[in-house]
Amino acid sequence: MKLTVVKIGGNVIDNPAFCEQFLKDFSDIPAPKILVHGGGKIATQVAEKLGIETVMVEGRRITNKAMLDVVTMVYGGLVNKSLVARMQQFGDNAIGLTGADGGVILSKKRPVKTIDYGFVGDIEKINSSFIASLLAQDIVPVFAPLTYDKEGNMLNTNADTQAQAIAVAMTEDYEVNLVYCFEKKGVLSDPEDDDAVIAVLKPADYEHYKAEGAINKGMIPKLDNAFKALTDGVAQVTICHAKEVKLAVKDGIAGTKLVGA
Ligand SMILES: Nc1ncnc2c1ncn2[C@@H]1O[C@H](COP(=O)(O)OP(=O)(O)O)[C@@H](O)[C@H]1O
Ligand SMILES: CC(=O)N[C@@H](CCC(=O)OP(=O)(O)O)C(=O)O
């Protein structure tokens, strides 16, 4: 059976009209389906209002106790529950989850090497049968980028990584289609030109664009996750504009399609 996993980034969630249109389009995608959301931009804004400084290293948020409280409130509360309510309006019977709920995504606090990321979790295990049981009831799971460990901590986990890990875990029972949605038309060969979309991206091309600097910043961890999903058994991986989610799911012709070597 086919399963669609869609990840939606913080720049889309932060724009109410854009986000609402995305959720409307998402509601037209046939079940079974899963939504994974980010919200990094909103966490940064809320932290600033509270006088808490944001520090990012290689696209990952340094998460001290004060920042953990912010991301738990923002991702697990505000963003997750607002999405769920809007999805209910559009007819998707959504259920909002952090990785701690139902013990669904167990992780391990990232060990301190040169950098102490604080309360950041690296995923160890996903309870795919719990997720499958929700899907079997026609429920749409909506995951916040939060996981938990065996020591009783909530942990902050990058949403792109979480989407990849969920998609891979679900390949046990489903043919999985993973779509990363964001605010650009796809992976661009020239980051200054919004229309320079790379239609099909191979690992060798990725290395080339990365080396010349055309692919940089947040796109690097996103593509590392996207290629890992493909290597680990996800049938189709696309990176596209949130406005094109239906096209990407239907026939994979939107944005950038990833292919193996
Ligand atoms: N070649 C590229 N094509 C598209 N976006 C790129 C590229 N290189 C860097 N980026 C940047 O990567 C960002 C996406 O990564 P990120 O901010 O982590 O997204 P999200 O919050 O959706 O996960 C884009 O907003 C863009 O600024
Ligand atoms: C550990 C870590 O960095 N977690 C991310 C989780 C949110 C996220 O990934 O949001 P976007 O998809 O909108 O970027 C963060 O706190 O920014």
Tab-separated table of C-alpha atoms and ligand atoms in Angstrom:
chain	number	residue	atom	x	y	z
A	1	MET	CA	0.000	0.000	0.000
A	2	LYS	CA	1.167	3.572	-0.709
A	3	LEU	CA	1.860	6.114	2.054
A	4	THR	CA	2.587	9.813	1.634
A	5	VAL	CA	4.835	11.588	4.155
A	6	VAL	CA	4.981	15.382	3.779
A	7	LYS	CA	7.323	17.684	5.683
A	8	ILE	CA	6.439	21.367	5.923
A	9	GLY	CA	9.031	23.955	6.942
A	10	GLY	CA	8.909	26.932	9.278
A	11	ASN	CA	8.849	29.594	6.565
A	12	VAL	CA	5.537	28.232	5.281
A	13	ILE	CA	3.983	27.750	8.731
A	14	ASP	CA	4.937	31.318	9.638
A	15	ASN	CA	2.764	32.723	6.809
A	16	PRO	CA	-0.933	32.147	7.762
A	17	ALA	CA	-2.447	32.487	4.263
A	18	PHE	CA	0.257	30.337	2.663
A	19	CYS	CA	-0.070	27.728	5.419
A	20	GLU	CA	-3.855	27.606	5.152
A	21	GLN	CA	-3.683	27.013	1.389
A	22	PHE	CA	-1.101	24.276	1.948
A	23	LEU	CA	-3.348	22.487	4.478
A	24	LYS	CA	-6.308	22.768	2.119
A	25	ASP	CA	-4.241	21.147	-0.657
A	26	PHE	CA	-2.909	18.539	1.786
A	27	SER	CA	-6.504	17.574	2.656
A	28	ASP	CA	-7.017	16.587	-1.017
A	29	ILE	CA	-4.156	14.072	-0.862
A	30	PRO	CA	-5.534	10.560	-0.416
A	31	ALA	CA	-4.896	8.763	2.893
A	32	PRO	CA	-2.870	7.134	4.330
A	33	LYS	CA	-0.691	10.202	4.904
A	34	ILE	CA	1.503	11.764	7.585
A	35	LEU	CA	2.476	15.400	8.141
A	36	VAL	CA	5.767	16.363	9.806
A	37	HIS	CA	6.237	20.030	10.637
A	38	GLY	CA	9.113	22.309	11.517
A	39	GLY	CA	8.753	25.746	13.026
A	40	GLY	CA	12.322	26.844	13.667
A	41	LYS	CA	11.588	30.402	12.562
A	42	ILE	CA	8.695	30.759	15.037
A	43	ALA	CA	10.763	29.296	17.900
A	44	THR	CA	13.461	31.876	17.162
A	45	GLN	CA	10.892	34.713	17.221
A	46	VAL	CA	9.306	33.549	20.494
A	47	ALA	CA	12.735	33.039	22.105
A	48	GLU	CA	13.705	36.574	21.133
A	49	LYS	CA	10.543	37.981	22.755
A	50	LEU	CA	11.523	36.114	25.935
A	51	GLY	CA	15.093	37.444	25.766
A	52	ILE	CA	16.578	34.010	24.949
A	53	GLU	CA	19.345	34.022	22.364
A	54	THR	CA	19.235	31.578	19.428
A	55	VAL	CA	22.455	29.809	18.471
A	56	MET	CA	22.504	27.495	15.439
A	57	VAL	CA	25.438	25.230	14.514
A	58	GLU	CA	25.303	23.448	11.131
A	59	GLY	CA	21.559	24.005	10.926
A	60	ARG	CA	20.940	22.588	14.415
A	61	ARG	CA	19.672	24.651	17.347
A	62	ILE	CA	21.764	24.652	20.499
A	63	THR	CA	19.022	23.736	22.970
A	64	ASN	CA	19.703	24.655	26.596
A	65	LYS	CA	16.960	24.245	29.220
A	66	ALA	CA	15.420	27.663	28.507
A	67	MET	CA	15.378	26.942	24.760
A	68	LEU	CA	13.975	23.448	25.372
A	69	ASP	CA	11.028	25.056	27.161
A	70	VAL	CA	10.512	27.397	24.198
A	71	VAL	CA	10.638	24.648	21.547
A	72	THR	CA	8.369	22.380	23.598
A	73	MET	CA	5.783	25.174	23.859
A	74	VAL	CA	6.144	26.310	20.256
A	75	TYR	CA	6.463	22.992	18.379
A	76	GLY	CA	4.444	20.721	20.691
A	77	GLY	CA	1.843	23.363	21.544
A	78	LEU	CA	1.265	26.410	19.358
A	79	VAL	CA	2.360	25.093	15.959
A	80	ASN	CA	1.230	21.485	16.295
A	81	LYS	CA	-2.202	22.227	17.732
A	82	SER	CA	-2.900	25.128	15.345
A	83	LEU	CA	-2.149	22.847	12.390
A	84	VAL	CA	-4.355	20.081	13.798
A	85	ALA	CA	-7.306	22.439	14.313
A	86	ARG	CA	-7.021	23.799	10.764
A	87	MET	CA	-6.719	20.278	9.336
A	88	GLN	CA	-9.914	19.270	11.118
A	89	GLN	CA	-11.625	22.206	9.379
A	90	PHE	CA	-10.518	20.801	6.015
A	91	GLY	CA	-11.722	17.283	6.802
A	92	ASP	CA	-8.484	15.564	7.828
A	93	ASN	CA	-8.907	13.745	11.139
A	94	ALA	CA	-5.508	14.858	12.409
A	95	ILE	CA	-3.880	13.882	15.667
A	96	GLY	CA	-0.925	15.941	16.922
A	97	LEU	CA	2.008	14.059	18.403
A	98	THR	CA	5.456	14.688	19.763
A	99	GLY	CA	7.782	11.694	19.692
A	100	ALA	CA	7.061	11.175	23.402
A	101	ASP	CA	3.334	10.591	22.848
A	102	GLY	CA	2.663	6.872	22.589
A	103	GLY	CA	6.432	6.359	22.885
A	104	VAL	CA	6.515	6.808	19.149
A	105	ILE	CA	10.011	8.279	18.549
A	106	LEU	CA	12.700	7.349	21.028
A	107	SER	CA	15.980	9.182	20.749
A	108	LYS	CA	19.250	9.710	22.550
A	109	LYS	CA	20.579	13.025	23.776
A	110	ARG	CA	23.376	13.924	21.398
A	111	PRO	CA	26.712	13.165	23.067
A	112	VAL	CA	28.993	16.142	23.705
A	113	LYS	CA	32.009	16.071	21.386
A	114	THR	CA	33.422	19.444	20.354
A	115	ILE	CA	29.973	21.025	20.585
A	116	ASP	CA	27.360	20.623	23.300
A	117	TYR	CA	24.014	20.792	21.508
A	118	GLY	CA	22.158	20.455	24.804
A	119	PHE	CA	18.708	18.856	24.656
A	120	VAL	CA	18.964	17.688	21.044
A	121	GLY	CA	17.924	14.137	20.254
A	122	ASP	CA	19.270	11.705	17.663
A	123	ILE	CA	16.551	9.231	16.706
A	124	GLU	CA	17.091	5.631	17.783
A	125	LYS	CA	13.779	3.871	17.295
A	126	ILE	CA	10.389	4.553	15.721
A	127	ASN	CA	7.297	2.632	16.755
A	128	SER	CA	6.014	2.119	13.208
A	129	SER	CA	3.232	-0.267	14.230
A	130	PHE	CA	1.761	2.451	16.494
A	131	ILE	CA	1.807	4.859	13.534
A	132	ALA	CA	0.295	2.165	11.277
A	133	SER	CA	-2.504	1.613	13.814
A	134	LEU	CA	-3.422	5.311	13.589
A	135	LEU	CA	-3.325	5.227	9.787
A	136	ALA	CA	-5.595	2.150	9.812
A	137	GLN	CA	-8.195	4.241	11.675
A	138	ASP	CA	-8.057	6.924	8.956
A	139	ILE	CA	-6.252	9.290	11.328
A	140	VAL	CA	-3.590	11.664	9.998
A	141	PRO	CA	-0.626	11.823	12.406
A	142	VAL	CA	0.967	15.282	12.647
A	143	PHE	CA	4.450	15.184	14.139
A	144	ALA	CA	6.149	18.023	15.995
A	145	PRO	CA	9.974	17.991	15.797
A	146	LEU	CA	10.317	16.720	19.358
A	147	THR	CA	11.421	13.304	20.614
A	148	TYR	CA	12.116	11.828	24.048
A	149	ASP	CA	14.728	9.740	25.821
A	150	LYS	CA	14.651	7.075	28.496
A	151	GLU	CA	15.799	9.593	31.142
A	152	GLY	CA	12.521	11.489	30.980
A	153	ASN	CA	13.688	14.326	28.746
A	154	MET	CA	11.863	15.905	25.847
A	155	LEU	CA	14.457	16.485	23.100
A	156	ASN	CA	14.607	18.818	20.110
A	157	THR	CA	15.045	16.987	16.791
A	158	ASN	CA	15.436	18.517	13.356
A	159	ALA	CA	12.182	18.186	11.403
A	160	ASP	CA	13.852	17.176	8.113
A	161	THR	CA	15.632	14.340	9.924
A	162	GLN	CA	12.430	13.305	11.674
A	163	ALA	CA	10.528	13.169	8.362
A	164	GLN	CA	13.291	11.035	6.826
A	165	ALA	CA	13.366	8.643	9.819
A	166	ILE	CA	9.564	8.259	9.879
A	167	ALA	CA	9.437	7.681	6.111
A	168	VAL	CA	12.176	5.021	6.313
A	169	ALA	CA	10.541	3.298	9.307
A	170	MET	CA	7.236	3.071	7.434
A	171	THR	CA	8.845	1.308	4.440
A	172	GLU	CA	8.398	-1.929	6.429
A	173	ASP	CA	4.696	-1.905	5.528
A	174	TYR	CA	4.226	0.718	2.847
A	175	GLU	CA	5.562	2.049	-0.432
A	176	VAL	CA	6.527	5.499	0.835
A	177	ASN	CA	6.497	8.784	-1.054
A	178	LEU	CA	8.365	11.540	0.857
A	179	VAL	CA	7.832	15.200	-0.056
A	180	TYR	CA	9.758	18.080	1.498
A	181	CYS	CA	7.761	21.297	1.046
A	182	PHE	CA	9.256	24.748	1.525
A	183	GLU	CA	9.016	28.289	0.157
A	184	LYS	CA	11.062	27.859	-3.031
A	185	LYS	CA	10.202	25.989	-6.261
A	186	GLY	CA	12.772	23.272	-5.579
A	187	VAL	CA	16.513	22.863	-5.288
A	188	LEU	CA	18.010	25.703	-7.329
A	189	SER	CA	21.182	25.549	-9.427
A	190	ASP	CA	21.572	29.285	-8.709
A	191	PRO	CA	20.249	30.363	-5.287
A	192	GLU	CA	19.793	33.937	-6.629
A	193	ASP	CA	17.437	32.731	-9.378
A	194	ASP	CA	14.145	31.396	-7.998
A	195	ASP	CA	13.310	29.811	-11.367
A	196	ALA	CA	16.558	27.833	-11.728
A	197	VAL	CA	14.970	24.618	-10.474
A	198	ILE	CA	16.986	21.402	-10.861
A	199	ALA	CA	14.335	18.930	-12.097
A	200	VAL	CA	16.272	15.751	-11.307
A	201	LEU	CA	19.126	15.616	-8.801
A	202	LYS	CA	21.697	12.806	-8.623
A	203	PRO	CA	24.189	12.419	-5.745
A	204	ALA	CA	27.106	13.395	-8.030
A	205	ASP	CA	25.306	16.609	-9.111
A	206	TYR	CA	24.578	17.389	-5.460
A	207	GLU	CA	28.298	17.124	-4.628
A	208	HIS	CA	29.122	19.384	-7.567
A	209	TYR	CA	26.588	22.106	-6.644
A	210	LYS	CA	27.636	21.916	-3.000
A	211	ALA	CA	31.317	22.285	-3.885
A	212	GLU	CA	30.644	25.373	-6.005
A	213	GLY	CA	28.456	26.876	-3.244
A	214	ALA	CA	25.178	26.910	-5.225
A	215	ILE	CA	23.655	24.551	-2.644
A	216	ASN	CA	24.333	25.852	0.838
A	217	LYS	CA	22.980	26.501	4.366
A	218	GLY	CA	19.737	24.698	5.296
A	219	MET	CA	19.595	22.941	1.932
A	220	ILE	CA	22.639	20.790	2.794
A	221	PRO	CA	21.144	18.948	5.820
A	222	LYS	CA	17.810	18.764	3.958
A	223	LEU	CA	19.427	17.016	0.980
A	224	ASP	CA	21.559	14.768	3.192
A	225	ASN	CA	18.325	13.587	4.809
A	226	ALA	CA	16.509	13.329	1.489
A	227	PHE	CA	19.225	11.183	-0.114
A	228	LYS	CA	19.425	9.010	3.009
A	229	ALA	CA	15.674	8.358	2.710
A	230	LEU	CA	16.155	7.228	-0.885
A	231	THR	CA	19.121	4.990	-0.010
A	232	ASP	CA	17.190	3.454	2.890
A	233	GLY	CA	14.207	2.345	0.831
A	234	VAL	CA	11.805	5.277	0.372
A	235	ALA	CA	10.322	4.881	-3.114
A	236	GLN	CA	10.150	8.552	-4.134
A	237	VAL	CA	11.661	11.738	-2.672
A	238	THR	CA	10.740	15.226	-3.915
A	239	ILE	CA	11.670	18.714	-2.715
A	240	CYS	CA	9.160	21.302	-3.874
A	241	HIS	CA	7.229	24.483	-3.203
A	242	ALA	CA	4.399	24.044	-0.691
A	243	LYS	CA	2.007	25.264	-3.417
A	244	GLU	CA	2.899	22.211	-5.529
A	245	VAL	CA	2.356	19.495	-2.932
A	246	LYS	CA	-0.551	17.886	-4.798
A	247	LEU	CA	1.395	17.730	-8.068
A	248	ALA	CA	4.430	16.293	-6.288
A	249	VAL	CA	2.370	13.552	-4.665
A	250	LYS	CA	0.316	12.720	-7.738
A	251	ASP	CA	3.040	12.139	-10.270
A	252	GLY	CA	6.250	13.478	-8.819
A	253	ILE	CA	6.664	16.139	-11.480
A	254	ALA	CA	6.933	19.194	-9.211
A	255	GLY	CA	10.136	20.728	-7.902
A	256	THR	CA	13.236	18.564	-7.632
A	257	LYS	CA	13.055	14.792	-7.822
A	258	LEU	CA	15.943	12.894	-6.237
A	259	VAL	CA	17.378	9.848	-7.957
A	260	GLY	CA	20.004	7.316	-6.897
A	261	ALA	CA	23.517	7.075	-8.307
B	1	LIG	N1	20.412	25.697	-4.022
B	1	LIG	C1	19.426	26.011	-3.189
B	1	LIG	N2	18.133	25.889	-3.580
B	1	LIG	C2	17.103	26.205	-2.751
B	1	LIG	N3	17.285	26.672	-1.496
B	1	LIG	C3	18.548	26.800	-1.028
B	1	LIG	C4	19.668	26.469	-1.856
B	1	LIG	N4	20.799	26.687	-1.142
B	1	LIG	C5	20.408	27.141	0.047
B	1	LIG	N5	19.065	27.214	0.151
B	1	LIG	C6	18.356	27.679	1.330
B	1	LIG	O1	17.876	26.556	2.031
B	1	LIG	C7	16.660	26.928	2.690
B	1	LIG	C8	15.870	25.691	3.073
B	1	LIG	O2	16.407	25.121	4.233
B	1	LIG	P1	15.712	25.408	5.646
B	1	LIG	O3	15.777	26.874	5.934
B	1	LIG	O4	16.316	24.478	6.624
B	1	LIG	O5	14.235	25.046	5.264
B	1	LIG	P2	13.004	24.535	6.132
B	1	LIG	O6	12.824	25.495	7.256
B	1	LIG	O7	11.905	24.513	5.145
B	1	LIG	O8	13.391	23.162	6.605
B	1	LIG	C9	15.978	27.824	1.692
B	1	LIG	O9	15.097	28.722	2.314
B	1	LIG	C10	17.149	28.552	1.029
B	1	LIG	O10	17.368	29.790	1.638
B	2	LIG	C1	17.731	20.325	16.638
B	2	LIG	C2	17.065	21.345	15.749
B	2	LIG	O1	17.740	22.147	15.136
B	2	LIG	N1	15.737	21.326	15.673
B	2	LIG	C3	14.976	22.236	14.866
B	2	LIG	C4	13.537	21.782	14.859
B	2	LIG	C5	12.623	22.668	14.045
B	2	LIG	C6	12.864	22.571	12.556
B	2	LIG	O2	13.565	21.687	12.055
B	2	LIG	O3	12.170	23.519	11.848
B	2	LIG	P1	12.289	23.873	10.293
B	2	LIG	O4	11.972	22.651	9.513
B	2	LIG	O5	11.280	24.942	10.113
B	2	LIG	O6	13.719	24.354	10.025
B	2	LIG	C7	15.070	23.671	15.443
B	2	LIG	O7	14.851	23.840	16.646
B	2	LIG	O8	15.241	24.602	14.652
